[in-house]
mmCIF file of C-alpha atoms and ligand atoms in Angstrom:
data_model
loop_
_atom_site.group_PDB
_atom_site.id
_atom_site.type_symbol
_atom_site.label_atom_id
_atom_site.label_comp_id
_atom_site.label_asym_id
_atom_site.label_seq_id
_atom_site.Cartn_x
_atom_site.Cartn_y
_atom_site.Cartn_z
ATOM 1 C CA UNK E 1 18.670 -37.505 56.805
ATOM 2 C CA UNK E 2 18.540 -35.955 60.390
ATOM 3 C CA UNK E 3 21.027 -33.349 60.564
ATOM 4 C CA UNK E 4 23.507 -32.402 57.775
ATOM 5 C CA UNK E 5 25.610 -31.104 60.396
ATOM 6 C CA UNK E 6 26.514 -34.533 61.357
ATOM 7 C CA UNK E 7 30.214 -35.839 61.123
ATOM 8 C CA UNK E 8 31.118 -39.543 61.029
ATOM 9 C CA UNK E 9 34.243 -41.682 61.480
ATOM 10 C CA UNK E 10 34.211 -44.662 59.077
ATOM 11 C CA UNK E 11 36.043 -47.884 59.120
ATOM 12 C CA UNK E 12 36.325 -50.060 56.126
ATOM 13 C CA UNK E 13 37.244 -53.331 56.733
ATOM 14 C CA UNK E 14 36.679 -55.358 53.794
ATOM 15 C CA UNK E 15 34.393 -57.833 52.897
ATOM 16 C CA UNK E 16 32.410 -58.415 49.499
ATOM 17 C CA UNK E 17 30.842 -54.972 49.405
ATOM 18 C CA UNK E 18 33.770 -53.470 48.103
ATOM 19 C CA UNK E 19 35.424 -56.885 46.292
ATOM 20 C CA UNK E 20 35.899 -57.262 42.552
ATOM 21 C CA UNK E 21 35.973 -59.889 40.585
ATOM 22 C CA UNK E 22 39.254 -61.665 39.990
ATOM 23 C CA UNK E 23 40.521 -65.291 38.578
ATOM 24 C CA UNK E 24 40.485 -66.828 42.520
ATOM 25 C CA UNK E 25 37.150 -65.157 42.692
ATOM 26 C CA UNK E 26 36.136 -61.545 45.079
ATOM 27 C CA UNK E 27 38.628 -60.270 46.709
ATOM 28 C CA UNK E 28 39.169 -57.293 47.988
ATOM 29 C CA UNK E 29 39.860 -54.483 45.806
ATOM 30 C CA UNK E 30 42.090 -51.432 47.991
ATOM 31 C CA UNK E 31 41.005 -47.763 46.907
ATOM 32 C CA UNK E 32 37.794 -48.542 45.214
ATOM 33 C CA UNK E 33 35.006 -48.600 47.719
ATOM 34 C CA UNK E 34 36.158 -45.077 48.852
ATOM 35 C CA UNK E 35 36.054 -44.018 45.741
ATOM 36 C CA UNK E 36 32.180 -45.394 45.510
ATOM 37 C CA UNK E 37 31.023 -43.774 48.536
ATOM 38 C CA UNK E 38 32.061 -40.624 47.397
ATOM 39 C CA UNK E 39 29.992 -40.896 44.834
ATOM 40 C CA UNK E 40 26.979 -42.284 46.656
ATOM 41 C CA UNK E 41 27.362 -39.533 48.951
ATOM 42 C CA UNK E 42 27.098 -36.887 46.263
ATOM 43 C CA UNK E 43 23.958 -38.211 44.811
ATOM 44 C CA UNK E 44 22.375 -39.024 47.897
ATOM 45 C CA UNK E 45 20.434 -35.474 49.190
ATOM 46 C CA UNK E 46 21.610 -34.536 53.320
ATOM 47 C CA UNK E 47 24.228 -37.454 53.310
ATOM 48 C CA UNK E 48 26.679 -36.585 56.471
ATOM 49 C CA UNK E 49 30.183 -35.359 56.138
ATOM 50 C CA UNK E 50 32.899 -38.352 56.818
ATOM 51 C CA UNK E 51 36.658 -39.078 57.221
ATOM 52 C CA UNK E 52 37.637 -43.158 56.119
ATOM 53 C CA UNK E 53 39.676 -44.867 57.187
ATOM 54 C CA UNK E 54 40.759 -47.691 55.153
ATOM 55 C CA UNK E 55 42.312 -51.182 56.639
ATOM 56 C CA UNK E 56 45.769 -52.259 54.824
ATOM 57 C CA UNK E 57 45.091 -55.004 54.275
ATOM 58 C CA UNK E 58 41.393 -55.186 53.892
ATOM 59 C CA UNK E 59 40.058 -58.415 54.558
ATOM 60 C CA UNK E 60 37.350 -61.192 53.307
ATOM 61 C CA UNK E 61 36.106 -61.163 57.202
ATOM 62 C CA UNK E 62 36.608 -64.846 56.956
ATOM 63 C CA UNK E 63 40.070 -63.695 57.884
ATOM 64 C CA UNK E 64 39.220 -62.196 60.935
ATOM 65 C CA UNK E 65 41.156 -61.969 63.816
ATOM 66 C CA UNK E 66 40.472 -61.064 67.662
ATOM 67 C CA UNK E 67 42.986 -59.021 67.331
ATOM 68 C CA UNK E 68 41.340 -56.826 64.658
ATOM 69 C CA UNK E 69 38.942 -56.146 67.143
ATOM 70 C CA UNK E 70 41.266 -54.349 69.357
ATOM 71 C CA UNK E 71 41.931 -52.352 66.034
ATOM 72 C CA UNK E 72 38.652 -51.123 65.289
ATOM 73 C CA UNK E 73 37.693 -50.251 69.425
ATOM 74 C CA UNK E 74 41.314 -48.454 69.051
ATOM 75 C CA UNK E 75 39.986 -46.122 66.237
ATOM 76 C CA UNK E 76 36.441 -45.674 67.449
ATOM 77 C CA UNK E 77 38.259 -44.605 71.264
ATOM 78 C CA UNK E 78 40.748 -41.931 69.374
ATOM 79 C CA UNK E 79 38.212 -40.260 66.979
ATOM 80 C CA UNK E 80 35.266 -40.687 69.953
ATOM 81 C CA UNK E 81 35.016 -37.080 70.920
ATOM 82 C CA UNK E 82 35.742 -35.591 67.348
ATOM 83 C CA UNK E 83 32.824 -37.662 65.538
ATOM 84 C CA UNK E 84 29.089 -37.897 65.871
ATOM 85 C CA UNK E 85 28.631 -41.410 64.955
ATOM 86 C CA UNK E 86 30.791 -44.309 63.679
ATOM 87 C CA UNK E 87 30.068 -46.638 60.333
ATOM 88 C CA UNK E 88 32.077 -50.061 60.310
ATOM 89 C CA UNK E 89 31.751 -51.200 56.709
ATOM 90 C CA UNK E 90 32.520 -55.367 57.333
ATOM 91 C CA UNK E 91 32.296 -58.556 55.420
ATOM 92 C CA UNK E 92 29.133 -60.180 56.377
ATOM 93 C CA UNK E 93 30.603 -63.876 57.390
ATOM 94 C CA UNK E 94 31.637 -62.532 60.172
ATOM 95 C CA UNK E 95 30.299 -59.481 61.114
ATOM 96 C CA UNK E 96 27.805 -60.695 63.743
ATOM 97 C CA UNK E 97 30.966 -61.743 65.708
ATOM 98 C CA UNK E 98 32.791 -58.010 65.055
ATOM 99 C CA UNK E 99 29.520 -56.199 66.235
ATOM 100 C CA UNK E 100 28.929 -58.151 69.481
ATOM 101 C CA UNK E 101 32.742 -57.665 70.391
ATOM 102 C CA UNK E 102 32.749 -54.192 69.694
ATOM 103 C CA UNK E 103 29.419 -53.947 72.129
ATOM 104 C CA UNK E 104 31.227 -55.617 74.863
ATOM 105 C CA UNK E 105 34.712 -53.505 74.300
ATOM 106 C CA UNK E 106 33.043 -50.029 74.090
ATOM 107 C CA UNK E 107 31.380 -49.499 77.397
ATOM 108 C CA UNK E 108 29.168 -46.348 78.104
ATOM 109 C CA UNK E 109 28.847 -45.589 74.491
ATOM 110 C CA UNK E 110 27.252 -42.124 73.609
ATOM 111 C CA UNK E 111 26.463 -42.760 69.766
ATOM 112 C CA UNK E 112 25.781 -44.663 67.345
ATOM 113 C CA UNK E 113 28.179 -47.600 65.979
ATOM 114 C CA UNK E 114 26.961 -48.862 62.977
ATOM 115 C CA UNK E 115 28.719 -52.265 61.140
ATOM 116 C CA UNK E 116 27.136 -53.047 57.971
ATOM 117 C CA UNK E 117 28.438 -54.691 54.314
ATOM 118 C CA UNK E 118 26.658 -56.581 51.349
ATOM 119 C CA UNK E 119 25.732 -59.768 49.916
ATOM 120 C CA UNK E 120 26.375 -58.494 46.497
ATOM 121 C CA UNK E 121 29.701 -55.732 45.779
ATOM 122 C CA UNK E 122 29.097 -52.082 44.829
ATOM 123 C CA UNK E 123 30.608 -53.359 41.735
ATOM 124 C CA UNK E 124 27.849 -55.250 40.221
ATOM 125 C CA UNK E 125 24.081 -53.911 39.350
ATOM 126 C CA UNK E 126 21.741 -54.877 40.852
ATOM 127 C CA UNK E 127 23.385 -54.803 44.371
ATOM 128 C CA UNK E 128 22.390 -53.846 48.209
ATOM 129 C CA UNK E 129 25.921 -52.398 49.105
ATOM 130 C CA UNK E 130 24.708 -48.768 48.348
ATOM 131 C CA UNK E 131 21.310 -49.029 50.276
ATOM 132 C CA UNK E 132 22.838 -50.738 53.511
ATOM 133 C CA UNK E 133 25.675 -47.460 53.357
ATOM 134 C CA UNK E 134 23.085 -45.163 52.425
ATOM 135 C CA UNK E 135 21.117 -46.451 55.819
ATOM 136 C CA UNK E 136 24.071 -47.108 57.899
ATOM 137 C CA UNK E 137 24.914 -43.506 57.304
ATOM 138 C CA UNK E 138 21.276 -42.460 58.013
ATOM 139 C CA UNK E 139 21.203 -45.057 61.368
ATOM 140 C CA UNK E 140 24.946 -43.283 62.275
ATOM 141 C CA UNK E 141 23.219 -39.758 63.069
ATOM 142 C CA UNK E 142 20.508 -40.898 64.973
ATOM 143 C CA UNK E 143 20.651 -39.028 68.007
ATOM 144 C CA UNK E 144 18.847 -41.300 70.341
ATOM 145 C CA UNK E 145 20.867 -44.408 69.307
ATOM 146 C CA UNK E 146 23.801 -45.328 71.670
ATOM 147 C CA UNK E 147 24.819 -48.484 71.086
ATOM 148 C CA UNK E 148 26.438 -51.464 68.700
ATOM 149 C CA UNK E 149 24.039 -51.956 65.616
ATOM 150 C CA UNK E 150 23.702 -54.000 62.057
ATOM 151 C CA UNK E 151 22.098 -52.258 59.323
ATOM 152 C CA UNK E 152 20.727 -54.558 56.624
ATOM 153 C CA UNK E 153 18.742 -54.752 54.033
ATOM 154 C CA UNK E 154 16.772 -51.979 55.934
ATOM 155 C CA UNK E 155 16.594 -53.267 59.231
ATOM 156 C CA UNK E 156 18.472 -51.808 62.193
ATOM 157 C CA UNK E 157 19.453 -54.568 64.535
ATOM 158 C CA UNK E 158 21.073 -54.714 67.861
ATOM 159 C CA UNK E 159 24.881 -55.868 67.301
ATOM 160 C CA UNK E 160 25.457 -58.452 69.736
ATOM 161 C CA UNK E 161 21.473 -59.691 68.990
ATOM 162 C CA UNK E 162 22.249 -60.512 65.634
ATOM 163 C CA UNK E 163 23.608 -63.300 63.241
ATOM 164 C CA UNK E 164 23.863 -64.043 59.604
ATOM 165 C CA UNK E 165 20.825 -66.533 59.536
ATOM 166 C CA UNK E 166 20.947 -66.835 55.778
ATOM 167 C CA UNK E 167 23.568 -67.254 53.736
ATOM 168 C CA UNK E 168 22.113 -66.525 50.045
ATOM 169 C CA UNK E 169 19.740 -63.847 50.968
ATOM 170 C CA UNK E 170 20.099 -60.277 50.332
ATOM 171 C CA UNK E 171 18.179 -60.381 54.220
ATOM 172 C CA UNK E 172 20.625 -62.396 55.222
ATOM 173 C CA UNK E 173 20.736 -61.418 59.371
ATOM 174 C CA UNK E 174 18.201 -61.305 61.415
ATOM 175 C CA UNK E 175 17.835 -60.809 65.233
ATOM 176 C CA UNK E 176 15.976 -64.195 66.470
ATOM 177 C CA UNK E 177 15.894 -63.065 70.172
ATOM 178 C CA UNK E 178 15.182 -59.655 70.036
ATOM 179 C CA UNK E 179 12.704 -57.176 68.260
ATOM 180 C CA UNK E 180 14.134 -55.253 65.448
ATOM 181 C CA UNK E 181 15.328 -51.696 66.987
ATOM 182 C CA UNK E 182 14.531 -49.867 63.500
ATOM 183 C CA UNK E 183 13.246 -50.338 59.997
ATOM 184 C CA UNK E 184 12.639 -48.641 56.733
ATOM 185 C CA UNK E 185 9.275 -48.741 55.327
ATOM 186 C CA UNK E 186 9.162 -45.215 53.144
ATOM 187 C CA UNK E 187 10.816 -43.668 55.998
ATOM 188 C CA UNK E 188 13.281 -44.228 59.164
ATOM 189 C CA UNK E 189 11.331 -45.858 61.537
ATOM 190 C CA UNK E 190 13.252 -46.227 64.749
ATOM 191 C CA UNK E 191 11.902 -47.291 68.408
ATOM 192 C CA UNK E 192 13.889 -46.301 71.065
ATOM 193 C CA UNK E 193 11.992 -47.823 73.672
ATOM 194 C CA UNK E 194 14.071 -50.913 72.435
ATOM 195 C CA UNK E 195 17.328 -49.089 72.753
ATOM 196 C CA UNK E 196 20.127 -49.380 75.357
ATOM 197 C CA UNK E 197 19.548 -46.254 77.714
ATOM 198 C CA UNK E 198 21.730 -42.919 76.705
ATOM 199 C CA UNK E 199 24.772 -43.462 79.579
ATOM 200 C CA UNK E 200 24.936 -41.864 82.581
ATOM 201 C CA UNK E 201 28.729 -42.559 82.605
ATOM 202 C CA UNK E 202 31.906 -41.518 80.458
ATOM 203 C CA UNK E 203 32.703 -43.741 77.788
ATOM 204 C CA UNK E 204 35.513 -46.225 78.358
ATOM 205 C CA UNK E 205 36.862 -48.585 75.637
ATOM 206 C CA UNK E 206 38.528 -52.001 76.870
ATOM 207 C CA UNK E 207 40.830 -53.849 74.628
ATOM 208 C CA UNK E 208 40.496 -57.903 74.972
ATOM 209 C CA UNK E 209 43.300 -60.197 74.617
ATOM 210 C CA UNK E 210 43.421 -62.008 71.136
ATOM 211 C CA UNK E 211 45.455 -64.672 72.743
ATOM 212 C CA UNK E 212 42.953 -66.179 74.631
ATOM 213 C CA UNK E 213 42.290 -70.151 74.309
ATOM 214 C CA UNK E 214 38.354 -69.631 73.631
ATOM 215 C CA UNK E 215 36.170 -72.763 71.612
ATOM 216 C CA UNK E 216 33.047 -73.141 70.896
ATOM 217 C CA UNK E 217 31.625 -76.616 70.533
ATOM 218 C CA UNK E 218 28.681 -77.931 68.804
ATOM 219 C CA UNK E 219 26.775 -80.921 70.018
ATOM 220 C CA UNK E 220 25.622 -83.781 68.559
ATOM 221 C CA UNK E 221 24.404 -87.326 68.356
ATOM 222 C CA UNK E 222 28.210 -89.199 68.657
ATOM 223 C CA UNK E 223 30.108 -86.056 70.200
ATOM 224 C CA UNK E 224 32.245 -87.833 73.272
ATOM 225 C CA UNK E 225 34.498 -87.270 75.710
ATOM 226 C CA UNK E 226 37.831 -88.361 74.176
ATOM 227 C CA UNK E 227 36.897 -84.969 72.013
ATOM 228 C CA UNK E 228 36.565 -82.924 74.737
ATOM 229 C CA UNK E 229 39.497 -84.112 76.542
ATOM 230 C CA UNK E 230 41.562 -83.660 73.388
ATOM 231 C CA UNK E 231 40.694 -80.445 73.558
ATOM 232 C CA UNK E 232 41.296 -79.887 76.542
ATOM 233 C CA UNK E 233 45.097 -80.659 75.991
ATOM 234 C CA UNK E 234 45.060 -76.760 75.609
ATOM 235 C CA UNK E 235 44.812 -74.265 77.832
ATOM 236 C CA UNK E 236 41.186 -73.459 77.137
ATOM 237 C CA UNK E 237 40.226 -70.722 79.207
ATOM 238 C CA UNK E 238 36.445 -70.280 78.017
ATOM 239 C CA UNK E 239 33.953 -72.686 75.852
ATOM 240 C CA UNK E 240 31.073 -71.750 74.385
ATOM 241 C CA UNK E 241 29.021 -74.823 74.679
ATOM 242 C CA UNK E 242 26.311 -75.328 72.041
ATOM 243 C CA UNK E 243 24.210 -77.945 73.304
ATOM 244 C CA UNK E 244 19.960 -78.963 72.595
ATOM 245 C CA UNK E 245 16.503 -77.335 72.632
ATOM 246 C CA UNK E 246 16.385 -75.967 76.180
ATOM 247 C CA UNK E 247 20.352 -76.418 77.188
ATOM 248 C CA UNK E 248 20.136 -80.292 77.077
ATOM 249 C CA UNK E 249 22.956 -82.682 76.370
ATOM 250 C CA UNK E 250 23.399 -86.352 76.610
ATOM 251 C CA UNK E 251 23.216 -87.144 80.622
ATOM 252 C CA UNK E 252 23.370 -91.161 79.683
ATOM 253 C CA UNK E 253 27.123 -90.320 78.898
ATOM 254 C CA UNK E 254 28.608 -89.923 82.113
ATOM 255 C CA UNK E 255 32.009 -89.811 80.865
ATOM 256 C CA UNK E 256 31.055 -86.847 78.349
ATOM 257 C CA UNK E 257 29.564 -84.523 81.563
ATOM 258 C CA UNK E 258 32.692 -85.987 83.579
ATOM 259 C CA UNK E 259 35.036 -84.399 81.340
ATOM 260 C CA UNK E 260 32.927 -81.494 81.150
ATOM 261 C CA UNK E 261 33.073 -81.232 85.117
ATOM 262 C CA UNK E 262 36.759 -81.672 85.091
ATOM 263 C CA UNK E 263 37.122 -78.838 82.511
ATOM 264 C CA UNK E 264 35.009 -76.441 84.768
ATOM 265 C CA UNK E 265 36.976 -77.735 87.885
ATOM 266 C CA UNK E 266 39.948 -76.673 86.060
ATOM 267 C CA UNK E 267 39.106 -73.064 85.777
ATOM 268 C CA UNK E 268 37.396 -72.945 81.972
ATOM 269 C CA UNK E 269 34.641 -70.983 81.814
ATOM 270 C CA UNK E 270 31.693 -72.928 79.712
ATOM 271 C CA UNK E 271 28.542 -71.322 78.755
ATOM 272 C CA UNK E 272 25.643 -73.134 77.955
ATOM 273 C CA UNK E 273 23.693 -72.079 74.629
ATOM 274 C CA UNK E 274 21.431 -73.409 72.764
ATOM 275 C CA UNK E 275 22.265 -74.530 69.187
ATOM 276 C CA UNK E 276 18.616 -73.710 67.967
ATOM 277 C CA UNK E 277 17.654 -69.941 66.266
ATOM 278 C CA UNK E 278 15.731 -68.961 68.824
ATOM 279 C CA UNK E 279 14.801 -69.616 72.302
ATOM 280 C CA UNK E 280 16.542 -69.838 75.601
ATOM 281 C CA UNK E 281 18.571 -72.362 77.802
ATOM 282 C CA UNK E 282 17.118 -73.535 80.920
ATOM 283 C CA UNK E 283 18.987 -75.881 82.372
ATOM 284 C CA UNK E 284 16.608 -76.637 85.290
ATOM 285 C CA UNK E 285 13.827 -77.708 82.624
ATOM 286 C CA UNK E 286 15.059 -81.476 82.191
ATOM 287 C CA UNK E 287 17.503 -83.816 83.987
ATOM 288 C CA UNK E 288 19.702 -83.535 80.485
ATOM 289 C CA UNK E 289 20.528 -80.038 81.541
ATOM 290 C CA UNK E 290 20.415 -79.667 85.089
ATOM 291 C CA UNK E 291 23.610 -82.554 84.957
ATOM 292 C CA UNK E 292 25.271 -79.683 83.097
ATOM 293 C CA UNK E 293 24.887 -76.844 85.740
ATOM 294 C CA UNK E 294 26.155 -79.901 88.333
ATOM 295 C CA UNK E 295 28.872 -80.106 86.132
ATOM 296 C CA UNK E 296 29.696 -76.187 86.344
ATOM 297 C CA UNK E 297 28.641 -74.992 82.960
ATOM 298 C CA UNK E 298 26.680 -71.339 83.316
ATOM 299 C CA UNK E 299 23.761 -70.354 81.124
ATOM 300 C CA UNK E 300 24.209 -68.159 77.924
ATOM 301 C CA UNK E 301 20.456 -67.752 78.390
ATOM 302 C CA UNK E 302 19.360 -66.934 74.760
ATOM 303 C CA UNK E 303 22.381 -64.881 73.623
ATOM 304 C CA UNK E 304 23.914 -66.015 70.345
ATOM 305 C CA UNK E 305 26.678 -67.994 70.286
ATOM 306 C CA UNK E 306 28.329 -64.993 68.286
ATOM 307 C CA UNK E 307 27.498 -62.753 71.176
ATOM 308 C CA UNK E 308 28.920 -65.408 73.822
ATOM 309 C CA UNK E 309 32.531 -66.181 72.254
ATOM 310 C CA UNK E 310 32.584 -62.425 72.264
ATOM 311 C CA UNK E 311 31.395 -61.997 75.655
ATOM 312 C CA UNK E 312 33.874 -64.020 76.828
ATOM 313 C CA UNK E 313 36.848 -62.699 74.960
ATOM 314 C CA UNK E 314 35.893 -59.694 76.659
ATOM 315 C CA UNK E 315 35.064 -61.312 80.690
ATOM 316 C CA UNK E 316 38.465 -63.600 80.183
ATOM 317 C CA UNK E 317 40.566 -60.105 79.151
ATOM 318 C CA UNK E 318 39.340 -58.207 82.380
ATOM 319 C CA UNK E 319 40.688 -58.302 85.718
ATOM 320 C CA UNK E 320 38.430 -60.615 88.100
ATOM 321 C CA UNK E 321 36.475 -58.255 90.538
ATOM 322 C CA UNK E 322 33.760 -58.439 93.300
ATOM 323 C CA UNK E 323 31.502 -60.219 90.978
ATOM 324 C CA UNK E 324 33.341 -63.163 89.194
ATOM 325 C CA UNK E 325 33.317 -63.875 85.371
ATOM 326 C CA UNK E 326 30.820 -66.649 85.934
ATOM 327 C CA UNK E 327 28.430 -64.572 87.403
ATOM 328 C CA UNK E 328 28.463 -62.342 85.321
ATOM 329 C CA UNK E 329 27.687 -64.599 82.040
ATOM 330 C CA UNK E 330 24.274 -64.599 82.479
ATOM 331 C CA UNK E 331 23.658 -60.974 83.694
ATOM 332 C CA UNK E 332 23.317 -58.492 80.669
ATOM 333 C CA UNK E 333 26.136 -55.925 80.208
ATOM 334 C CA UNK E 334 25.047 -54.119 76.558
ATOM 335 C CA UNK E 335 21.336 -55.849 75.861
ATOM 336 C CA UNK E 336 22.615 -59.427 74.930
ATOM 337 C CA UNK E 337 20.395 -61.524 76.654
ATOM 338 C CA UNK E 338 17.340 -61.012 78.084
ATOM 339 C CA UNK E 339 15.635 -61.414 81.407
ATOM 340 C CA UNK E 340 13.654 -64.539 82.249
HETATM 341 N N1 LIG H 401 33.305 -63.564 52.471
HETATM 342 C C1 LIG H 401 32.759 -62.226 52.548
HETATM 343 C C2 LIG H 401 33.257 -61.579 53.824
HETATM 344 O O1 LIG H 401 32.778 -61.910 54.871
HETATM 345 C C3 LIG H 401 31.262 -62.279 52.529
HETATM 346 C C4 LIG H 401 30.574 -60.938 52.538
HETATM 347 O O2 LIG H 401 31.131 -59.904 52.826
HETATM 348 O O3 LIG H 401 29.344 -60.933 52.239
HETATM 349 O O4 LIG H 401 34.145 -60.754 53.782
#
């Protein structure tokens, strides 16, 4: 551990890491992780001091709301200055999708927020719950981290970089686009030349609207445009697009990028990502993509589609300045995409 002197803020969420075992299956179980950690902290030599806070109710992050975002960037902003360094302890279904907001809402952050949780609870043995707290709490004092991160199953990964790739793993994220930021391997190994700059500027948190009409759409062989259109019956102000390989979609349906076109002409906001692991969109590489930046649609480059529903919960919640929401899609805010 770095410095005993530390002092985090925690957040408990939910999720399976602190669930028991009941006749519907896990489900959360209020007052017992606490009660855990204390422990682990007691046996665990130079583990920080903390104060946790626990949600009411906690959820299975299936349950997950936008608005539980606002929440969590609420709690971080009003215990910023008291605390070191900031744990979020999450269920993993969706915690890809909680860290990449929480990049995008806290802007010039000074220290470390670190989400983790568990594939298996602290209440069965074997499990990983007390390693990934153990390391989130080691990850939460680093001095020269200042941004959004996952710890799991000892990897340190940038938030909004990473997804939960496998769902029966105890690994079960990884960070397809970008090099882990830290590891353990015997010891903390961290690079920094990976890590988000310290800020020059005071931290600011934004809260995002949880109202927002945002979708995100998966492509495939049959999808048409009666489906979009349907959609469209809402007021959909953003749609994260998840189309082929390289950004591609089916140009031979003219009706399908038509009703695409209209949706763009109407104001949505419709980033183009790719639907494979890895890789980028480039929507100038074939005539199946470039029909789509005709059509309006701006490139998520190779950000996850977690990061990009995020993203644009957060561009479709702020005020519309000098540089439009469009524009600023593709340009990296907190280390979500990369450059070409
Ligand atoms: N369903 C659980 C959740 O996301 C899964 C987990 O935590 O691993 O809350």
């Amino acid at each position: 551990m770095p410095s005993p002197s530390k002092r985090l803020y925690v957040i408990y969420a939910g999720g399976t890491i602190g669930m028991q075992q009941t006749s519907a299956g896990y489900a959360p179980a209020p007052g017992y992780l606490p009660g855990e950690l204390a422990r682990i902290a007691a046996r665990t030599s130079g583990f920080p001091a903390y104060e946790l806070k626990e949600y009411a109710p906690l959820i299975d992050s299936s349950n997950l709301q936008p608005a539980h975002w606002n929440a969590m960037a609420d709690d971080i902003t009003a215990n910023y200055e008291a605390y070191d360094g900031f744990v979020v302890i999450h269920g993993t279904d969706t915690l890809a999708y909680t860290a990449s907001a929480l990049s995008f809402m806290l802007e010039n952050l000074g220290k470390p927020v670190i989400v983790t949780g568990s594939m298996v609870p602290l209440a069965e043995q074997p499990n990983d719950a007390e390693q990934n707290l153990v390391d989130a709490f080691r990850w939460a004092c680093e001095d020269g981290l200042h941004e959004v991160c996952v710890a799991f199953n000892r990897l340190l990964l940038r938030g909004n970089r990473s997804r939960k790739l496998w769902g029966a793993e105890i690994g079960a994220f990884g960070s397809p686009n970008y090099p882990v930021l830290g590891r353990v391997q015997g010891h903390y190994e961290f690079n920094p030349a990976l890590c988000l700059p310290k800020p020059t500027r005071p931290f600011r948190a934004h809260r995002i609207n949880p109202d927002l009409a945002i979708a995100g759409i998966k492509l495939y062989p049959g999808y048409t445009n009666r489906l979009i259109e349907a959609m469209l019956v809402q007021p959909l102000k953003g749609i994260v697009l998840e189309t082929y390989g390289a950004g591609n979609a089916p140009d031979a349906d003219q009706a399908l990028i038509a009703a695409l076109g209209s949706a763009t002409a109407r104001g949505a906001l419709i980033v183009n990502c790719t639907q494979c692991v890895s890789g980028k969109v480039a929507m100038d590489n074939y005539a199946a993509g470039s029909v789509l930046s005709r059509a309006g649609l701006v490139s998520g480059r190779d950000m996850t589609p977690e990061a990009a529903i995020a993203k644009l919960y957060f561009l479709l919640s702020q005020p519309s300045d000098t540089l439009g929401r469009a524009e600023r899609v593709p340009v990296s805010l907190r280390g979500e995409l990369g450059a070409d």
